[in-house]
Each structure stands twice: as structure tokens, then as C-alpha cells.
XYZ file of C-alpha atoms in Angstrom:
345
model
C 88.790 -45.475 26.148
C 89.939 -49.046 26.471
C 89.016 -52.167 24.020
C 87.169 -53.725 26.931
C 85.076 -50.560 27.333
C 84.434 -50.442 23.907
C 83.136 -53.838 23.479
C 80.899 -52.937 26.839
C 79.104 -50.239 24.883
C 75.297 -50.537 25.344
C 73.158 -51.302 22.138
C 71.383 -48.203 22.835
C 74.697 -46.268 22.640
C 75.806 -48.151 19.534
C 72.661 -47.299 17.509
C 72.742 -43.662 18.650
C 76.372 -43.582 17.105
C 75.255 -45.478 13.847
C 72.372 -42.658 13.506
C 75.024 -39.825 14.101
C 77.457 -41.066 11.417
C 74.747 -42.047 8.734
C 74.095 -39.248 6.245
C 70.720 -37.588 6.660
C 68.148 -38.225 4.136
C 67.226 -35.354 1.968
C 63.630 -34.022 2.478
C 63.169 -34.441 -1.423
C 63.908 -38.471 -1.074
C 60.795 -38.379 1.345
C 58.686 -36.528 -0.704
C 57.899 -32.757 -1.470
C 59.072 -30.259 1.130
C 56.180 -28.453 3.160
C 54.827 -25.521 1.130
C 55.581 -21.950 1.853
C 52.521 -19.657 1.482
C 53.012 -18.760 -2.107
C 53.091 -15.041 -1.759
C 55.294 -15.223 1.165
C 57.582 -17.379 -1.141
C 57.496 -15.100 -4.113
C 58.719 -12.342 -1.499
C 61.299 -14.525 -0.113
C 62.831 -15.381 -3.580
C 62.846 -11.330 -4.312
C 64.080 -10.434 -1.356
C 67.087 -12.861 -1.418
C 68.269 -12.096 -5.027
C 67.936 -8.149 -4.265
C 70.376 -8.790 -1.199
C 72.526 -10.565 -3.613
C 72.388 -7.928 -6.297
C 73.968 -5.238 -4.087
C 77.190 -7.232 -3.742
C 77.569 -8.177 -7.294
C 76.042 -5.101 -9.293
C 79.861 -3.744 -9.840
C 80.854 -7.080 -11.585
C 77.431 -6.803 -13.732
C 78.664 -3.117 -14.944
C 82.094 -4.589 -15.780
C 80.413 -7.678 -17.771
C 78.060 -5.293 -19.559
C 81.091 -3.062 -20.948
C 83.396 -6.253 -21.714
C 80.442 -7.618 -23.553
C 79.874 -4.550 -25.783
C 83.499 -3.953 -26.394
C 84.499 -4.655 -29.940
C 80.845 -4.856 -31.249
C 80.751 -6.800 -34.513
C 84.462 -5.855 -34.909
C 87.101 -8.375 -35.882
C 90.064 -8.782 -33.163
C 92.570 -6.270 -33.326
C 90.453 -3.676 -35.247
C 89.258 -1.685 -32.065
C 90.473 0.173 -29.172
C 90.371 -1.911 -25.896
C 89.388 -0.063 -22.835
C 88.952 -2.956 -20.731
C 91.305 -6.008 -20.415
C 89.904 -8.041 -17.384
C 87.868 -8.096 -14.553
C 90.170 -6.303 -12.078
C 91.480 -3.523 -14.468
C 87.746 -2.950 -15.662
C 86.856 -2.115 -12.119
C 89.663 -0.048 -11.556
C 89.072 1.864 -14.807
C 85.378 2.234 -13.965
C 86.233 3.279 -10.717
C 88.704 5.742 -11.593
C 86.869 7.491 -14.293
C 83.300 7.385 -13.059
C 83.613 7.160 -9.196
C 82.501 4.566 -6.683
C 79.037 5.287 -7.741
C 79.871 4.198 -11.380
C 80.614 0.617 -9.957
C 76.856 0.880 -8.847
C 75.325 2.088 -12.082
C 71.811 0.758 -12.677
C 71.438 -0.642 -9.361
C 67.862 0.479 -8.787
C 66.777 -0.799 -12.043
C 69.006 -4.140 -11.125
C 67.202 -4.365 -7.892
C 63.683 -4.119 -9.551
C 64.784 -6.390 -12.220
C 65.791 -9.186 -9.472
C 62.736 -8.548 -7.284
C 60.403 -8.940 -10.290
C 62.098 -11.975 -12.153
C 63.510 -13.793 -9.303
C 60.322 -13.280 -7.288
C 58.228 -14.805 -10.185
C 61.072 -17.295 -10.958
C 61.901 -18.691 -7.586
C 58.025 -18.631 -6.415
C 56.990 -20.357 -9.260
C 59.782 -23.029 -9.108
C 58.493 -23.529 -5.388
C 55.153 -24.326 -6.512
C 56.159 -26.842 -9.230
C 58.319 -28.525 -6.195
C 55.369 -28.459 -3.794
C 53.199 -30.143 -6.577
C 55.680 -32.716 -6.941
C 56.514 -31.750 -10.644
C 60.221 -31.588 -10.084
C 60.064 -35.248 -8.551
C 59.639 -36.737 -12.253
C 62.505 -37.484 -14.509
C 63.737 -34.113 -16.152
C 60.997 -32.243 -13.959
C 63.684 -29.759 -12.271
C 65.038 -28.905 -15.676
C 61.654 -28.309 -17.204
C 60.329 -26.552 -13.934
C 63.368 -24.153 -13.877
C 63.269 -23.353 -17.559
C 59.405 -22.558 -17.260
C 59.821 -20.570 -14.424
C 62.957 -18.725 -15.558
C 61.067 -17.933 -18.986
C 57.849 -16.432 -17.099
C 60.171 -14.194 -14.962
C 62.145 -13.006 -17.867
C 59.241 -12.009 -19.727
C 57.679 -10.092 -16.968
C 60.768 -8.264 -16.003
C 62.201 -7.491 -19.506
C 61.790 -4.021 -19.083
C 63.929 -3.335 -16.028
C 66.784 -5.424 -17.833
C 66.575 -3.126 -20.705
C 66.981 -0.157 -18.697
C 69.577 -1.583 -16.394
C 71.773 -2.558 -19.534
C 71.192 0.934 -20.924
C 72.401 2.687 -17.709
C 75.357 0.265 -16.808
C 76.720 0.616 -20.685
C 76.705 4.666 -20.748
C 79.735 6.631 -19.434
C 82.142 9.082 -20.594
C 83.397 9.151 -24.134
C 86.968 8.395 -23.210
C 85.916 4.758 -22.240
C 82.509 4.289 -23.905
C 81.617 0.961 -25.543
C 78.455 0.231 -27.448
C 75.392 2.511 -28.104
C 75.090 5.472 -25.508
C 71.589 6.065 -24.702
C 72.343 8.808 -22.415
C 69.385 8.499 -19.844
C 69.400 10.634 -16.767
C 68.287 7.836 -14.507
C 65.864 5.084 -14.127
C 62.705 6.887 -14.456
C 63.956 9.064 -17.315
C 64.929 5.857 -19.035
C 61.490 4.203 -18.876
C 59.562 7.460 -19.918
C 62.042 8.135 -22.818
C 61.916 4.663 -24.172
C 57.981 4.414 -23.764
C 57.597 7.919 -25.677
C 60.169 6.801 -28.294
C 59.227 3.166 -28.947
C 55.824 2.828 -27.268
C 54.768 -0.012 -24.870
C 56.362 -2.559 -27.103
C 59.701 -0.734 -26.940
C 60.107 -1.753 -23.339
C 60.066 -5.183 -24.258
C 62.621 -4.789 -26.898
C 65.253 -7.633 -26.264
C 63.052 -10.223 -24.497
C 63.874 -12.499 -27.559
C 66.999 -12.688 -26.189
C 66.355 -12.547 -22.546
C 63.943 -15.652 -22.534
C 66.216 -18.200 -23.873
C 68.911 -16.670 -21.436
C 67.159 -17.085 -18.489
C 65.486 -20.445 -19.390
C 68.947 -21.709 -19.710
C 70.404 -20.197 -16.446
C 67.468 -21.078 -14.510
C 67.046 -24.612 -15.512
C 70.893 -25.284 -14.700
C 70.609 -23.285 -11.581
C 67.799 -24.794 -9.994
C 68.378 -28.407 -11.238
C 71.931 -28.421 -10.276
C 71.088 -26.863 -6.835
C 68.399 -29.240 -6.045
C 70.471 -32.146 -7.248
C 73.858 -31.221 -5.496
C 71.825 -30.393 -2.187
C 70.682 -34.027 -2.084
C 74.176 -35.331 -3.181
C 76.178 -33.447 -0.455
C 73.584 -34.353 2.331
C 73.018 -37.893 1.365
C 75.963 -39.300 -0.558
C 78.885 -37.310 0.294
C 78.504 -36.860 4.032
C 80.981 -39.336 5.555
C 83.787 -37.754 3.119
C 83.104 -34.154 3.566
C 82.925 -34.886 7.408
C 86.350 -36.894 7.572
C 87.865 -34.018 5.216
C 86.907 -31.058 7.316
C 86.322 -32.454 10.943
C 82.858 -30.968 10.915
C 79.720 -32.424 12.718
C 77.879 -34.534 10.635
C 74.779 -32.578 11.361
C 76.032 -29.583 9.420
C 75.519 -31.464 6.243
C 71.981 -32.457 6.637
C 69.533 -31.588 3.978
C 68.404 -28.423 5.389
C 71.863 -27.236 6.945
C 73.359 -23.871 5.764
C 76.529 -25.586 4.971
C 74.631 -27.965 2.651
C 72.867 -25.120 0.711
C 76.239 -23.040 0.349
C 78.114 -26.104 -1.142
C 75.145 -26.961 -3.557
C 75.081 -23.166 -4.367
C 78.564 -23.145 -5.352
C 78.309 -25.993 -7.670
C 75.408 -24.650 -9.149
C 76.934 -21.194 -9.828
C 79.530 -23.007 -11.958
C 77.322 -24.717 -13.958
C 75.254 -21.342 -14.550
C 78.234 -19.436 -15.590
C 79.363 -22.028 -18.397
C 76.051 -22.450 -19.819
C 74.575 -18.787 -19.862
C 77.522 -16.771 -21.070
C 76.804 -16.910 -24.843
C 73.168 -16.335 -23.960
C 74.380 -13.371 -21.850
C 76.171 -11.812 -24.581
C 73.262 -11.834 -27.274
C 71.014 -10.650 -24.466
C 73.235 -7.587 -23.802
C 73.529 -6.901 -27.374
C 69.951 -6.886 -28.277
C 68.936 -4.618 -25.100
C 71.685 -2.103 -25.947
C 71.206 -1.960 -29.562
C 70.063 1.364 -30.978
C 67.059 1.796 -32.907
C 65.897 3.554 -36.329
C 63.008 5.700 -36.970
C 60.762 2.552 -37.571
C 61.472 1.535 -33.966
C 63.545 -1.518 -35.122
C 66.905 -2.328 -34.005
C 69.777 -1.076 -36.352
C 72.249 -3.588 -35.715
C 70.263 -7.015 -35.108
C 66.908 -8.234 -36.096
C 66.490 -10.836 -33.386
C 68.187 -13.706 -31.617
C 69.405 -15.694 -34.513
C 70.582 -12.758 -36.383
C 72.579 -11.690 -33.519
C 74.086 -14.915 -32.837
C 75.145 -15.257 -36.544
C 76.555 -11.621 -36.490
C 78.716 -12.258 -33.728
C 80.273 -15.390 -34.832
C 80.991 -14.069 -38.244
C 82.416 -10.720 -37.040
C 83.887 -12.033 -33.707
C 84.260 -15.740 -33.960
C 82.851 -18.312 -31.331
C 84.807 -16.692 -28.696
C 82.960 -13.637 -29.125
C 79.872 -15.391 -27.583
C 82.170 -15.790 -24.399
C 83.318 -12.192 -24.137
C 82.940 -11.387 -20.314
C 83.254 -14.743 -19.157
C 85.547 -13.727 -16.241
C 83.245 -11.261 -14.809
C 80.032 -13.470 -15.596
C 81.563 -16.256 -13.455
C 82.751 -13.907 -10.837
C 79.164 -12.453 -10.895
C 77.098 -15.354 -11.277
C 78.860 -17.738 -8.995
C 78.670 -15.593 -5.755
C 75.161 -14.169 -6.865
C 73.987 -17.797 -7.292
C 75.640 -18.517 -4.011
C 74.245 -15.705 -2.033
C 70.630 -15.855 -3.684
C 70.306 -19.420 -3.430
C 71.638 -19.558 0.110
C 69.416 -16.636 1.272
C 66.311 -18.247 -0.355
C 66.924 -21.627 0.961
C 67.547 -20.768 4.704
C 64.570 -18.156 4.384
C 62.346 -20.731 3.305
C 63.286 -23.024 6.082
C 62.833 -20.514 8.592
C 59.243 -19.780 7.224
C 58.184 -23.372 7.370
C 59.423 -23.737 10.898
C 57.607 -20.823 11.843
C 54.370 -22.286 9.867
């Protein structure tokens, strides 16, 4: 096209070109997104996280083993079975078989369905009511929704941790509960410790999920708006992708936002994750009390004294490698399914 032809471009065409080159305004700027029917929203959140769990459960097994390895022991005073993510995956696969890499999957799916169904559904309700539009609203909504989900789903996480920790003596770390399966674990814990025993460790799970949920949902919401509104020109120039790929409801926007969110979750959540795993897996005495830790603060102090501050970041590699793709997959699935539900509605 010559310069003369460019000068002769009609005003209508110029307006259209300008509109296509401009970043799309995120839906959140224009007000709360259209509400999805609450029961459906809960179901979509559960389904999205269950789908992600199937892919990331082997990393969850490795993370649990690394966090229990050398429990309350000084560095160099214990045998190291797991030296990193890849080596740990190989050791588990070689010793327990391929099925060993999916230990605790059934309990994990129950946990994901209940916890994230409640968490994402509750956050969506807060979003629809406009609570997240206030300053700090996303953080508070994410933390509150996470606390509620963790409280309700705590028994499933307890069983999942027990099952993922137990293995043959040659590579065992932490206390071995020796459950025969998911049903046997629930029944055994109930008969031994009563109904309250199923919620042992919840005081570590609630702050863990509150921090992780607040970081995940707040950063996902902010990053989604940032990518679709502020950075569309830069991304479009670098990747040569059409502008409409980065609009507020596009899959690529959700993917980039979820990737950013995954990094934030892994950094903020790891210390809480270590404490939660230790509280859930510890043995109990005849009075139904933990033999190693009395609660969240006691566990935090004992880990720091015995293992140093780095003890709170044990398993950071698999935590990131598990949380980042899990966050990406779950938030991407959830976002796309909600968009489709709104369109169908």
C-alpha cells in the first residue's frame, strides 16, 4: 500500500484500526462480571481443580516426602533418601511403582473438590457482590474463602498426607500410619481419635490455605486485568499474536495471569505448607494429642530451632513445580468454564 493510499483511508477504517489496536477494557473495570448460578460455580471450581490434581499429584507425593525428611533433625544427622524433584520421582517410581506416584490421589480429589469448590465458589460470590472491587477486597475475599474451604475439607487433606507419606522402610520418612486405603484411613482415624481426630492439623491448614488463596486469587485477578489492559501492545508486538487473544476473557490472558499467580503462591505458601504437612502426619499419644507438636506456633518454633529457617522451605522445588502448574491449570479451567457458563446463560 502506497503513502497516497494510506492518506486516502476512510475515517471509518481508521476508527476500526484504532479500535483493534487498543487494549480491551477488562470486565472488572466496568463492574462485577455476570454472576454464575452459585451451585454451578461451586461445581465448576471443584471440577477445574480435580482436573489439575490428576496431573500434579506425583509432585504432591514428592513434596510430602521432602518436607518430612529429616524431621526435627539437624542438617547432616539423618539419612537422605530424596535429593531433589527428579531424583525423588525416580526413587518413588522405582520403589513403589508407577502407582506409587499417584498415592493419595483419591483423597486428593476429594480434598480438591470440597476445598476448592467452596473456595472458588465463595470468592465468585464475593466478586459478584462487588466486594473484590474495594481496596484490599480481593485479598480479604480470597483469604476468607480459603479459610472456609480448608476448614471443611481438612479430613481429606489429613488422609491424603498419611497415604502419600507411607512407603516401604527403605525410603520411609516421617511417621508411617500404614493405612490400607482411603476408606480404611477415615475409619481408623475416627475409631482411634473420634470425630475431632479427623480435623487434627486444621490449625495449620487454615493459615496455609488463607495465605495461598489470598495470593492466588488476588494476583490472578490483578494480573488478568494488567495483561489485558496495560500490556496488550507490548505482548502483541513481541509475539505477533492478534490483539483479541489478550482481551479480558481470552484463554491466553487467563494462562499468563495464572502463571504469574503460581509464582506468587509458591513463594508465600511454602513455609505454611511445611508446617501443615508436619502437623497432619505426626503420631498421636494415648490422650489423642500430637507427640511432636502442640500446634502451629509450636511446630514453627521447633522446626526453626532444629532445622533452621531453611527447614521451613524444605520441598520448595516440588512446591513450585506442583503449585505453579496446578494454579495455571485450575485457574485456566475455572476461568474458561465460567465464561462458557455465562455465554450459555
